[in-house]
PDB file of C-alpha atoms in Angstrom:
ATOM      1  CA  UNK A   1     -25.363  54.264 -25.941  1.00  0.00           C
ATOM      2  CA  UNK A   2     -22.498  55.747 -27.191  1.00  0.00           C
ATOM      3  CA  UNK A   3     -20.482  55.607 -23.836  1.00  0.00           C
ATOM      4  CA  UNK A   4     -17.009  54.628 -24.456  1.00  0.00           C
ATOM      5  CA  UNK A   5     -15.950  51.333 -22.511  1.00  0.00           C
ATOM      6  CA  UNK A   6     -12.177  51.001 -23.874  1.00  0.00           C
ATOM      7  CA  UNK A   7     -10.480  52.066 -20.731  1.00  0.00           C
ATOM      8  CA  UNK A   8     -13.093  49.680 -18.519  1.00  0.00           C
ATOM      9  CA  UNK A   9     -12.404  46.464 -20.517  1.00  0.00           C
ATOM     10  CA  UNK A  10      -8.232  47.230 -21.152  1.00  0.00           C
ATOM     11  CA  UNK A  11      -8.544  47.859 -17.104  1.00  0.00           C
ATOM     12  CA  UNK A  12     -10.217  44.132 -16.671  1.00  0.00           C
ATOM     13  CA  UNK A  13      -8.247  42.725 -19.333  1.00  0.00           C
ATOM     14  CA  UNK A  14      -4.881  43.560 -17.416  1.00  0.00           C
ATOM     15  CA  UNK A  15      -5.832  42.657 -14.457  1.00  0.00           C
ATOM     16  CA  UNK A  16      -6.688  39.187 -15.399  1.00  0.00           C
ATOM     17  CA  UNK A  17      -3.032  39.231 -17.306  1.00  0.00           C
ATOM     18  CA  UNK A  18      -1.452  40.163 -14.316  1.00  0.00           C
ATOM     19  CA  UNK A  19      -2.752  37.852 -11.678  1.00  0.00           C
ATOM     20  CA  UNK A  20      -2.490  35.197 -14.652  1.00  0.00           C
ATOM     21  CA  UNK A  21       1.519  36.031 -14.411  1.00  0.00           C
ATOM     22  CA  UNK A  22       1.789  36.679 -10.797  1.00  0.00           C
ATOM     23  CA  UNK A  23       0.352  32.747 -10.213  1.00  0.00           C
ATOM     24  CA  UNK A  24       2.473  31.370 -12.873  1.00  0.00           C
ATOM     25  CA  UNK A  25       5.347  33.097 -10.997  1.00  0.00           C
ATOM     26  CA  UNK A  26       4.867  31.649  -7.580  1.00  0.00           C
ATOM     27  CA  UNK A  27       3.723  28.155  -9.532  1.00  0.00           C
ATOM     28  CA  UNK A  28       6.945  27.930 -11.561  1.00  0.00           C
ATOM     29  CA  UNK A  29      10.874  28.857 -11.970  1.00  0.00           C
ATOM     30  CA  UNK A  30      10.466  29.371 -15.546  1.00  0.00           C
ATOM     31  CA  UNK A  31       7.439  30.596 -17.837  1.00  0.00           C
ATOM     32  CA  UNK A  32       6.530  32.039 -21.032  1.00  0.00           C
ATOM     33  CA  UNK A  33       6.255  35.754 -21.462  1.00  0.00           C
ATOM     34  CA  UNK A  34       3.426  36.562 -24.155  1.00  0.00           C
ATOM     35  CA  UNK A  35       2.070  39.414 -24.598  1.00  0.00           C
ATOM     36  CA  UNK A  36       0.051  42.257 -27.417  1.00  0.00           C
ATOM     37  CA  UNK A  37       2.644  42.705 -29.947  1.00  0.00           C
ATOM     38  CA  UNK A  38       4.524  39.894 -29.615  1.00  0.00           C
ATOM     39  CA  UNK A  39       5.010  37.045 -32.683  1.00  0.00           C
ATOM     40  CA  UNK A  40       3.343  33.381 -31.649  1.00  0.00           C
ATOM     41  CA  UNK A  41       6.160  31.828 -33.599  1.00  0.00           C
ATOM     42  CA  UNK A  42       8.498  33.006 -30.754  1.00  0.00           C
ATOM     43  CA  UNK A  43       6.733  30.416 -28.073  1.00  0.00           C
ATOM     44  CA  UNK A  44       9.521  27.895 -27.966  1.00  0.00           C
ATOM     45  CA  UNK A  45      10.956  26.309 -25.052  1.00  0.00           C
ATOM     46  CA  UNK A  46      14.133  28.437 -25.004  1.00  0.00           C
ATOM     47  CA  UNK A  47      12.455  31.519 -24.221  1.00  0.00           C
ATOM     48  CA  UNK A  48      10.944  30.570 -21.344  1.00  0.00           C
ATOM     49  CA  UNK A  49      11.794  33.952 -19.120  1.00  0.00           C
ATOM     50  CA  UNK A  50      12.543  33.024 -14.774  1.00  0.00           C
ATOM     51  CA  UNK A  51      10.205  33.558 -12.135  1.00  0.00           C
ATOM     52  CA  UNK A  52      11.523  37.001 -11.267  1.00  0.00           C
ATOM     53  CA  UNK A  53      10.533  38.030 -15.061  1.00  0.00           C
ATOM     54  CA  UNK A  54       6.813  36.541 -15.065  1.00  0.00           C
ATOM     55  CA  UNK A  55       6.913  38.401 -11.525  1.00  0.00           C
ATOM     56  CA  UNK A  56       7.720  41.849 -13.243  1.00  0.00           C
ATOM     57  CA  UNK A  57       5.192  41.425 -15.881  1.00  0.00           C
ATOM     58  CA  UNK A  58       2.325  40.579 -13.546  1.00  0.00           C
ATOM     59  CA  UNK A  59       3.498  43.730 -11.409  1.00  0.00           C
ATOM     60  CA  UNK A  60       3.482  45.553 -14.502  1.00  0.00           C
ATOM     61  CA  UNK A  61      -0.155  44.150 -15.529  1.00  0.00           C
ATOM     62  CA  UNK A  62      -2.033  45.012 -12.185  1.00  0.00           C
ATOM     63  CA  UNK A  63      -0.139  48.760 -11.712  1.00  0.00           C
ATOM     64  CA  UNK A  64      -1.481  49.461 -15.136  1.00  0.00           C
ATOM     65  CA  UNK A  65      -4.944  48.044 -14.627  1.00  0.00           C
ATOM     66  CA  UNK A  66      -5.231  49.940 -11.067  1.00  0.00           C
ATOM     67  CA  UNK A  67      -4.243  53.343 -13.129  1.00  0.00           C
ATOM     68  CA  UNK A  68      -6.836  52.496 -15.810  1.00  0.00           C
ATOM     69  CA  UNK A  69      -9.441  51.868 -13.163  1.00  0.00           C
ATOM     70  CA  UNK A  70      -8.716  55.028 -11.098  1.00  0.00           C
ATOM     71  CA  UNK A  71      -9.432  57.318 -14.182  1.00  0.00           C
ATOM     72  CA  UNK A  72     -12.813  56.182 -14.707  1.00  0.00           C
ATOM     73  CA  UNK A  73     -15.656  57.706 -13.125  1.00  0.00           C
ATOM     74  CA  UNK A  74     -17.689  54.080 -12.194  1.00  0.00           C
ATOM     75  CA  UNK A  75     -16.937  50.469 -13.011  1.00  0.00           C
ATOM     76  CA  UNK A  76     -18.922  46.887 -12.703  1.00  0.00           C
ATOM     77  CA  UNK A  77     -16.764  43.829 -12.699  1.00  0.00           C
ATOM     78  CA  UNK A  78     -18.709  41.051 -13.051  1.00  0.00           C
ATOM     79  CA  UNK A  79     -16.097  38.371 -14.201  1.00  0.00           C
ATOM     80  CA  UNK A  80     -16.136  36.609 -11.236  1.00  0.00           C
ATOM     81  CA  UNK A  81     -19.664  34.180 -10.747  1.00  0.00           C
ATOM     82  CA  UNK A  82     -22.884  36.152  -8.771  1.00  0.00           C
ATOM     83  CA  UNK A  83     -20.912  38.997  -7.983  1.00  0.00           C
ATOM     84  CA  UNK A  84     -20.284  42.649  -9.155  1.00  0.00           C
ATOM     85  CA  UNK A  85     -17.297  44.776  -7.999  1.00  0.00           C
ATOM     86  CA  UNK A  86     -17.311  48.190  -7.990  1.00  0.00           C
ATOM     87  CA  UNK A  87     -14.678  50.517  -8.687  1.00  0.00           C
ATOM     88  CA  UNK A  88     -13.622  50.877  -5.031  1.00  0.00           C
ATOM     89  CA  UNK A  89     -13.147  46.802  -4.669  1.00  0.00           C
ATOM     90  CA  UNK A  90     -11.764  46.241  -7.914  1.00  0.00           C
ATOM     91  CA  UNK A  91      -8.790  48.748  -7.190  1.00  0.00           C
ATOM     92  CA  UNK A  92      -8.451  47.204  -3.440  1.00  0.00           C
ATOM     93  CA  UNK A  93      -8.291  43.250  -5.087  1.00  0.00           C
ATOM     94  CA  UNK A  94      -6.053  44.535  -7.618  1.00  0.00           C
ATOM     95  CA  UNK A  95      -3.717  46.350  -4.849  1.00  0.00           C
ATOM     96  CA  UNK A  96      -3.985  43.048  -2.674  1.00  0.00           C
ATOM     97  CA  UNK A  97      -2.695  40.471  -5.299  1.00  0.00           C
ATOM     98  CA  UNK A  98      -0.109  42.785  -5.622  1.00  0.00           C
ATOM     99  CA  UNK A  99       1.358  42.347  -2.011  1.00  0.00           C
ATOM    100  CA  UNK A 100       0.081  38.997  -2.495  1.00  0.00           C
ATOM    101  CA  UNK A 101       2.695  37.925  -4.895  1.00  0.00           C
ATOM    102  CA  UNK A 102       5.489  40.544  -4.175  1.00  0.00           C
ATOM    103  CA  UNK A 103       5.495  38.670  -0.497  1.00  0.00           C
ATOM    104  CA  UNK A 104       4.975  34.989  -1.612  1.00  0.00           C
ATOM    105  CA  UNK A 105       7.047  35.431  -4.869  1.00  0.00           C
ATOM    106  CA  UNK A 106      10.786  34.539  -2.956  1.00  0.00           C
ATOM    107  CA  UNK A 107      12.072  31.188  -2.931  1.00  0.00           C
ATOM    108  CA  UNK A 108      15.223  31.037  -0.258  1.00  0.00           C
ATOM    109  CA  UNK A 109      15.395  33.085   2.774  1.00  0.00           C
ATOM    110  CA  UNK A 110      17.855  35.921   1.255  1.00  0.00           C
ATOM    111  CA  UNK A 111      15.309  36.613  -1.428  1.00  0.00           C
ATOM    112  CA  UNK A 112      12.715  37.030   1.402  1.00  0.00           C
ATOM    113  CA  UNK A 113      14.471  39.209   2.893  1.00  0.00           C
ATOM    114  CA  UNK A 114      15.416  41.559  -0.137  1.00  0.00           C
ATOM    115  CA  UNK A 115      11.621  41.458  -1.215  1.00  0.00           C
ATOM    116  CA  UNK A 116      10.111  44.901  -1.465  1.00  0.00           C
ATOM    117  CA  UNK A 117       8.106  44.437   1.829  1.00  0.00           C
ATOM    118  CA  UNK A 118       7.354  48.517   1.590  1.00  0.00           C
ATOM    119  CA  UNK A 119       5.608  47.708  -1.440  1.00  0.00           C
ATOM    120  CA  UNK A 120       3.896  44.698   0.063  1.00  0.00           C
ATOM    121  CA  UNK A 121       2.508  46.740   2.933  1.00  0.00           C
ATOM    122  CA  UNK A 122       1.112  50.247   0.919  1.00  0.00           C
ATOM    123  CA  UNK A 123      -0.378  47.648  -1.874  1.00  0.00           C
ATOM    124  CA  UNK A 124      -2.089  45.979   1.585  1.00  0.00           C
ATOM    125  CA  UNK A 125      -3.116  49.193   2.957  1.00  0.00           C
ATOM    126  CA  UNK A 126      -4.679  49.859  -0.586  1.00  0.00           C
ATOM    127  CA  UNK A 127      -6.232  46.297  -0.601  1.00  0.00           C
ATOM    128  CA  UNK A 128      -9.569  44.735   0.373  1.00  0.00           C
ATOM    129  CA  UNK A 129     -11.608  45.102   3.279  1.00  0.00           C
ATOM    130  CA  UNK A 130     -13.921  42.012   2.281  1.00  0.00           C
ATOM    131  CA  UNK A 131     -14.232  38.372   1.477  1.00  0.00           C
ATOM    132  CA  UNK A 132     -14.129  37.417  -2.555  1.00  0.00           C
ATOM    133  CA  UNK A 133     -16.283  34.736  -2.572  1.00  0.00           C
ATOM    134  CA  UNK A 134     -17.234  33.948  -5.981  1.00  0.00           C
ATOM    135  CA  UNK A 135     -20.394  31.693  -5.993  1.00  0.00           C
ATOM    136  CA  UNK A 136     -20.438  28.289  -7.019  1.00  0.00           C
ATOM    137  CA  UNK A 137     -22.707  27.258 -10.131  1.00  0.00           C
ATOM    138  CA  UNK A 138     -24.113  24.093  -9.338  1.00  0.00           C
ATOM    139  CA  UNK A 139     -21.025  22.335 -10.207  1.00  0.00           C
ATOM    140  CA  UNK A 140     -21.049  23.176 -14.069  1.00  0.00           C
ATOM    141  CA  UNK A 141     -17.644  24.313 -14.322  1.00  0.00           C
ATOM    142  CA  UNK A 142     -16.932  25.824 -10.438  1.00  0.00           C
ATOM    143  CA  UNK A 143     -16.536  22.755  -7.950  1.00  0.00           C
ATOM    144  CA  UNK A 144     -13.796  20.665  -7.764  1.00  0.00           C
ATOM    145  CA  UNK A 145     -11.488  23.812  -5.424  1.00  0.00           C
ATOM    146  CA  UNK A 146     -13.889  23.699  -2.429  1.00  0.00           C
ATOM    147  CA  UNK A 147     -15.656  20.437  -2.892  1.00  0.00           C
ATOM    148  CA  UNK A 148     -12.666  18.096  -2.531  1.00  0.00           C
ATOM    149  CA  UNK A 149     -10.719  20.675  -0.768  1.00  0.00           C
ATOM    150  CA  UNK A 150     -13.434  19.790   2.643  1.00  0.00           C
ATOM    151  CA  UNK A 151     -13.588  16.229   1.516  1.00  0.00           C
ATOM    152  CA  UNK A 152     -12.101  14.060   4.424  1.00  0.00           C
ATOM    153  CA  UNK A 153     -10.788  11.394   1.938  1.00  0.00           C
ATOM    154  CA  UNK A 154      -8.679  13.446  -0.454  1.00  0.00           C
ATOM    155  CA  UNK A 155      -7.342  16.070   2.304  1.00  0.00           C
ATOM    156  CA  UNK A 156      -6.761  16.502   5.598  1.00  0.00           C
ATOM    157  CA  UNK A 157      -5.200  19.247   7.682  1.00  0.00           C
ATOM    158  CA  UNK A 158      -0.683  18.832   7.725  1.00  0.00           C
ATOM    159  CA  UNK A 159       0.396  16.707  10.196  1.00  0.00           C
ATOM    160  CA  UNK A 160       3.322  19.898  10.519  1.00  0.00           C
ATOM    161  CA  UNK A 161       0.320  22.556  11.636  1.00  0.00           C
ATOM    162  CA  UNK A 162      -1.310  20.045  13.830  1.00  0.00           C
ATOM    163  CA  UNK A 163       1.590  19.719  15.648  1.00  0.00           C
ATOM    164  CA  UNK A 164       2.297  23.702  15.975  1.00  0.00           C
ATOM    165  CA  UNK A 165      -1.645  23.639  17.289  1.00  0.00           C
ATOM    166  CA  UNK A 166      -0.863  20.874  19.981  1.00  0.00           C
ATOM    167  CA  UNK A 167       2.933  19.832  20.703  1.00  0.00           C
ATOM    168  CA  UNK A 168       1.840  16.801  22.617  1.00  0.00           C
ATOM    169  CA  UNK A 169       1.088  15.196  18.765  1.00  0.00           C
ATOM    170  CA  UNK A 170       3.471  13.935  16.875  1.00  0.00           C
ATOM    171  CA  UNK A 171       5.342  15.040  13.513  1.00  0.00           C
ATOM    172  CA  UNK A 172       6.076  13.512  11.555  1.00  0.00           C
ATOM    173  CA  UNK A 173       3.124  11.159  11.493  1.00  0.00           C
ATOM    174  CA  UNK A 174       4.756   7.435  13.412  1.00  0.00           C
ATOM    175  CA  UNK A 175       5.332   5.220  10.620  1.00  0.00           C
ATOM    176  CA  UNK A 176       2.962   2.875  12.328  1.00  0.00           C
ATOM    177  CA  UNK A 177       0.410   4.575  10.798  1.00  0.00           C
ATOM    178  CA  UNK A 178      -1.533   5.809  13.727  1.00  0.00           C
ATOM    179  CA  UNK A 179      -1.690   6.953  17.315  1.00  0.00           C
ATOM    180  CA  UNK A 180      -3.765   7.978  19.948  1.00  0.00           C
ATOM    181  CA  UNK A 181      -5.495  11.756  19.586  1.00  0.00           C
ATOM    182  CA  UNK A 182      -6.554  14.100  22.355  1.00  0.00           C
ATOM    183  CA  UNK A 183      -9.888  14.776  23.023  1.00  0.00           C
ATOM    184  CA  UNK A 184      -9.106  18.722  23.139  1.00  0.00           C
ATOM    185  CA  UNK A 185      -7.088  20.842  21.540  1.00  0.00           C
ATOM    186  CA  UNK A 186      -5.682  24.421  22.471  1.00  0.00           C
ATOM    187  CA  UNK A 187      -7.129  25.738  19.738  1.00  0.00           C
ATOM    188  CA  UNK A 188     -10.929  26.465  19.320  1.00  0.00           C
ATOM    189  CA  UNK A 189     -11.117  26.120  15.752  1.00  0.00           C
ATOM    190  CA  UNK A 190     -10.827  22.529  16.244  1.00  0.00           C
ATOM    191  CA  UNK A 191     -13.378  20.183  17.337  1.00  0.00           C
ATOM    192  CA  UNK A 192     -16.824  18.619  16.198  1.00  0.00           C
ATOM    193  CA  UNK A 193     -18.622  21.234  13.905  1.00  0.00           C
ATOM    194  CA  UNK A 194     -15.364  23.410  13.605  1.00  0.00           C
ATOM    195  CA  UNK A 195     -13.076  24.566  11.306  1.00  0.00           C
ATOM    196  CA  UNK A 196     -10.711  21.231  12.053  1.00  0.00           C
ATOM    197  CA  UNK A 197     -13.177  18.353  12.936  1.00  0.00           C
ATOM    198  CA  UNK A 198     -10.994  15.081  14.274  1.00  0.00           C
ATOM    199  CA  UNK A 199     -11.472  11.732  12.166  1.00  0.00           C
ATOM    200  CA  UNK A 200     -11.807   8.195  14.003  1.00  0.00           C
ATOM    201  CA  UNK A 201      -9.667   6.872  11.052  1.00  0.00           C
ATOM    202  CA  UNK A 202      -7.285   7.782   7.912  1.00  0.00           C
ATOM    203  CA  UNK A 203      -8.430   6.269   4.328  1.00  0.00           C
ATOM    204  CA  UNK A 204      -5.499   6.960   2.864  1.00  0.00           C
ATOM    205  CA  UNK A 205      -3.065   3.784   1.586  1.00  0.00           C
ATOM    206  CA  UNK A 206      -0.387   3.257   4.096  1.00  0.00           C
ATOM    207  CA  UNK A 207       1.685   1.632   1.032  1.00  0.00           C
ATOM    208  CA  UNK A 208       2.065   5.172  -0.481  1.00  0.00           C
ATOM    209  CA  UNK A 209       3.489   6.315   2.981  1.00  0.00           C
ATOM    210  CA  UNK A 210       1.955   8.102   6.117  1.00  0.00           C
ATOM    211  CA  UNK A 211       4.141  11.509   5.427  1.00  0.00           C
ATOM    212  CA  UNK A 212       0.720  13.011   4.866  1.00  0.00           C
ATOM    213  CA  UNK A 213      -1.225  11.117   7.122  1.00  0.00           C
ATOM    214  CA  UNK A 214      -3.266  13.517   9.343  1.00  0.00           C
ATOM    215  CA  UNK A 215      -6.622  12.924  11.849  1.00  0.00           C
ATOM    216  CA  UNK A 216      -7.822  16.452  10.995  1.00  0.00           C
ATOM    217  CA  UNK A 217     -10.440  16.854   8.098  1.00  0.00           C
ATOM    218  CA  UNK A 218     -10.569  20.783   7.056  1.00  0.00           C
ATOM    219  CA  UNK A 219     -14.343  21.364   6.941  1.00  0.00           C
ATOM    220  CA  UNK A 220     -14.361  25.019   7.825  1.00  0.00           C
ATOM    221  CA  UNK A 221     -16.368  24.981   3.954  1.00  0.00           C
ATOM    222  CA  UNK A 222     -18.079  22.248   4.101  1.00  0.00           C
ATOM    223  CA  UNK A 223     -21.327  23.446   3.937  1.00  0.00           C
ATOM    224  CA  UNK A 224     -20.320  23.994   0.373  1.00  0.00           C
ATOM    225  CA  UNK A 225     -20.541  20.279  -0.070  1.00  0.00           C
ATOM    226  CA  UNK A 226     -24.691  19.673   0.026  1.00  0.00           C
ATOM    227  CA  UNK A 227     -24.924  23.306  -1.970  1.00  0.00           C
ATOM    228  CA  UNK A 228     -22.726  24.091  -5.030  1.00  0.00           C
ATOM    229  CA  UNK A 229     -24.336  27.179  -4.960  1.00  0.00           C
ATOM    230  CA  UNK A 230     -22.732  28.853  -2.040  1.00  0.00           C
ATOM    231  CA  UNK A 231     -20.175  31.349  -2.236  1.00  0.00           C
ATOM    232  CA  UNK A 232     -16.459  29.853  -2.423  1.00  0.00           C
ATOM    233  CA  UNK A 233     -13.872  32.080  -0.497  1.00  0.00           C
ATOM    234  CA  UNK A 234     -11.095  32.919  -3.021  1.00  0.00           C
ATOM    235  CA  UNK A 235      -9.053  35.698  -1.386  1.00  0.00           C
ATOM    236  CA  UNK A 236     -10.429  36.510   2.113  1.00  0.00           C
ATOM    237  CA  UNK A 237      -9.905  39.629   3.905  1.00  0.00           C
ATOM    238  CA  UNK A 238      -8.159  37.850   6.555  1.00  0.00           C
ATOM    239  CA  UNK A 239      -5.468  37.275   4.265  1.00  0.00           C
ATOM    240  CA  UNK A 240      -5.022  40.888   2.969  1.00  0.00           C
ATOM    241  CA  UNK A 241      -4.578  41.484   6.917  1.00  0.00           C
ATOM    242  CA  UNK A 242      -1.845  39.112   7.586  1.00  0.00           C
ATOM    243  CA  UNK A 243       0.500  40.363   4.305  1.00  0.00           C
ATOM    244  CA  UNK A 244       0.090  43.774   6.124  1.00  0.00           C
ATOM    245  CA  UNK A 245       0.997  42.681   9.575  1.00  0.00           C
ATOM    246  CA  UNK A 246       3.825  40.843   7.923  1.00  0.00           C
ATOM    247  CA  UNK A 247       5.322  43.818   5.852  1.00  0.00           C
ATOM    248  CA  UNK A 248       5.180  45.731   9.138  1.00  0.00           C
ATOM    249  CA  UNK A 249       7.269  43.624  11.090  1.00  0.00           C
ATOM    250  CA  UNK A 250       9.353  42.769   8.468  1.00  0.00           C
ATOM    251  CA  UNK A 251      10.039  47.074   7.974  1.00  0.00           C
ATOM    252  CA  UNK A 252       9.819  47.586  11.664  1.00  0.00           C
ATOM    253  CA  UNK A 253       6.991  49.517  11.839  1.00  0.00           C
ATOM    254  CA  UNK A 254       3.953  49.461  14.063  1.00  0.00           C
ATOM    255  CA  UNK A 255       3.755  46.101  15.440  1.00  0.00           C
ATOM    256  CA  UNK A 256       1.199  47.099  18.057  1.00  0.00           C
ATOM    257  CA  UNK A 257      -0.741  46.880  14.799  1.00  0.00           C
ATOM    258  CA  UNK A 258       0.543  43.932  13.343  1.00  0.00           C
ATOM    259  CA  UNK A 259      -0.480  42.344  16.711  1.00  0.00           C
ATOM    260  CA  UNK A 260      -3.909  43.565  16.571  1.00  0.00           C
ATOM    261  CA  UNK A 261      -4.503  42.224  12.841  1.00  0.00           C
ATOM    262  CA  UNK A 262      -3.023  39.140  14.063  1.00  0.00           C
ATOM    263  CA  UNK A 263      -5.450  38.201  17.264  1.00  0.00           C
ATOM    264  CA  UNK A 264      -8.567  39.319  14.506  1.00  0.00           C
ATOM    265  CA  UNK A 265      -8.594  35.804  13.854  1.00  0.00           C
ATOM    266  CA  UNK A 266      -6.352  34.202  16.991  1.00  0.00           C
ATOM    267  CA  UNK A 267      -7.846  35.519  19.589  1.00  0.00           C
ATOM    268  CA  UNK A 268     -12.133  35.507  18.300  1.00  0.00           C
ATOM    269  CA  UNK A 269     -11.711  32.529  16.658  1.00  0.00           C
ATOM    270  CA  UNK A 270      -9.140  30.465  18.169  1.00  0.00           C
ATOM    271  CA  UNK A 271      -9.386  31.613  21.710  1.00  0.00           C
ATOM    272  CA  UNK A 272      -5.761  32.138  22.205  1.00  0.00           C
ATOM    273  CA  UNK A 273      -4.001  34.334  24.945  1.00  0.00           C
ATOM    274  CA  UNK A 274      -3.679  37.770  22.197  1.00  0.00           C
ATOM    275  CA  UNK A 275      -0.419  38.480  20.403  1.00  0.00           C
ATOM    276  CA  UNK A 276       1.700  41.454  21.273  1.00  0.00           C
ATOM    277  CA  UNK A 277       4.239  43.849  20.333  1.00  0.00           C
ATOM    278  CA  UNK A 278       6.842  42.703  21.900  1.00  0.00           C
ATOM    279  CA  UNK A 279       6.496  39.229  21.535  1.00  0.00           C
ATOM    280  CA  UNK A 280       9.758  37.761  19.884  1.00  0.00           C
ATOM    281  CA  UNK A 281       7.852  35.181  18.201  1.00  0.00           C
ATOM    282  CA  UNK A 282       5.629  37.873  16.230  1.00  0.00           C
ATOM    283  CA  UNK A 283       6.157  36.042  12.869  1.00  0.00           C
ATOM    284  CA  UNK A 284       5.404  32.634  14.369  1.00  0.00           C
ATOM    285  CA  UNK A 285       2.244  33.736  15.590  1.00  0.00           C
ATOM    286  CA  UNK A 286       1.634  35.017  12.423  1.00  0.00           C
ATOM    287  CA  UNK A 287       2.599  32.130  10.441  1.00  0.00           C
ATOM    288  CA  UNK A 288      -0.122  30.160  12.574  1.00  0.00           C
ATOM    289  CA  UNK A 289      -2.387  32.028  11.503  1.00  0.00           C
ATOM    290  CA  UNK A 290      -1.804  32.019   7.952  1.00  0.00           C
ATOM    291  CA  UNK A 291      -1.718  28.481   8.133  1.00  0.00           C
ATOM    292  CA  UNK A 292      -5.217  28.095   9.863  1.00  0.00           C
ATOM    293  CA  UNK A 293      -6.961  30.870   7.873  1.00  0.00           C
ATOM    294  CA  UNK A 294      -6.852  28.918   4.436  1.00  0.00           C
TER     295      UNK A 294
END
């Protein structure tokens, strides 16, 4: 076989780079810079380049991996555990960690609102239309993100979201440590065998302080838990959906469709009266659901 594979594996090999940089740019203010070329004798602390920087190179990483990808004829990404992209979805994740981390990347509210949200919403349009979900391997290497992240005794739900989802519960959570839960919620994503499943009690020591006390275990994965085998949502769709519905209100475009990518998830799987256009608290809404689609 004398098919050359240059362009395929510089095309994978940037995109890794890039999403590499664009997570050490949200992570971190500050963050080394390394790349083909450059001297390892350079790596000291004083060169560490800002978040804005590491931002740029990721940016820089993923546009050149998404123009590699689009001049070859086929491709087969199988990087990521029991599953095989083809060129199509490699080109759409690639797109969507773009407006991923071009929307998330700003820390105060005047850098949000100077972010590139144009960019953020033709990078969504470009992005995925399905779930990557990785599968687990048995717990070899691939456990501890979904495992513990559905455990009841290492995390529960934010006191902060559970009161958005109910106002009649408190936040922050009384210093007493504890107080009486409804039997319902608003929201039907929460309840027993649902996403948010209500505890009788909180394990966590009240000497370390109840700021993150919460009744809510998240077990919309737990099924993970009795099969490290199963496929572990990494980027879901719903998420592409919600940077999209966010770029167009921020740019003022067509929140009819904003609304309708919204209620996707609010109104089929929370059972919540539908967003609209015109509703003032658009963002809010959409906020929520960012919050409850983790």
């Amino acid at each position: 076989d004398q098919t050359d594979n240059t362009n395929h594996v510089l095309a994978t090999g940037y995109f890794v780079r890039g999403i590499s940089y664009g997570y050490l740019s949200l992570l971190y203010d500050k963050s080394f810079v390394f790349i083909e070329g450059d001297d390892p004798a350079t790596l000291t602390a004083d060169v560490l380049k800002p978040y804005s920087e590491v931002y740029a190179q990721a940016i820089s990483d993923l546009e050149e991996a998404i123009t590699l990808g689009s001049g070859l004829s086929s491709m087969e990404v199988k990087g990521f555990n029991g599953l095989t992209l083809n060129k199509t979805e490699f080109l759409q994740l690639a797109n969507s960690f773009i407006a991923k981390f071009t929307a998330q990347l700003a820390r105060t509210g005047s850098e949000n609102t100077s972010s590139d949200w144009a960019k953020v919403l033709s990078s969504a349009n470009a992005g995925i239309d399905y779930d990557l979900a990785p599968f687990g391997d048995g717990g070899t290497s691939w456990l501890h993100g979904n495992y513990y992240f559905v455990n009841p005794g290492w995390v529960r739900l934010d006191q902060k979201v559970v009161k958005m989802v109910d106002s009649s519960q408190p936040y922050p959570f009384p210093a007493s440590g504890s107080y009486s839960i409804p039997t319902t919620m608003p929201d039907a994503r929460f309840g027993v065998g649902k996403d948010f499943v209500p505890q009788a009690s909180i394990p966590f020591r009240e000497d370390r302080g109840t700021y993150f006390y919460s009744y809510y275990a998240i077990q919309k994965y737990d099924s993970y838990r009795s099969d490290l085998t199963l496929p572990m949502v990494t980027f879901p769709e719903v998420e592409n959906d919600l940077l999209k519905a966010e770029a167009l209100i921020r740019t003022n475009g067509n929140k009819e469709m904003a609304a309708t990518l919204i209620n996707k998830t609010r109104v089929t799987r929370g059972g919540l009266a539908p967003a609209s256009a015109a509703d003032a608290d658009l963002l809010d809404k959409l906020f929520y659901e960012r919050y409850l689609n983790a």
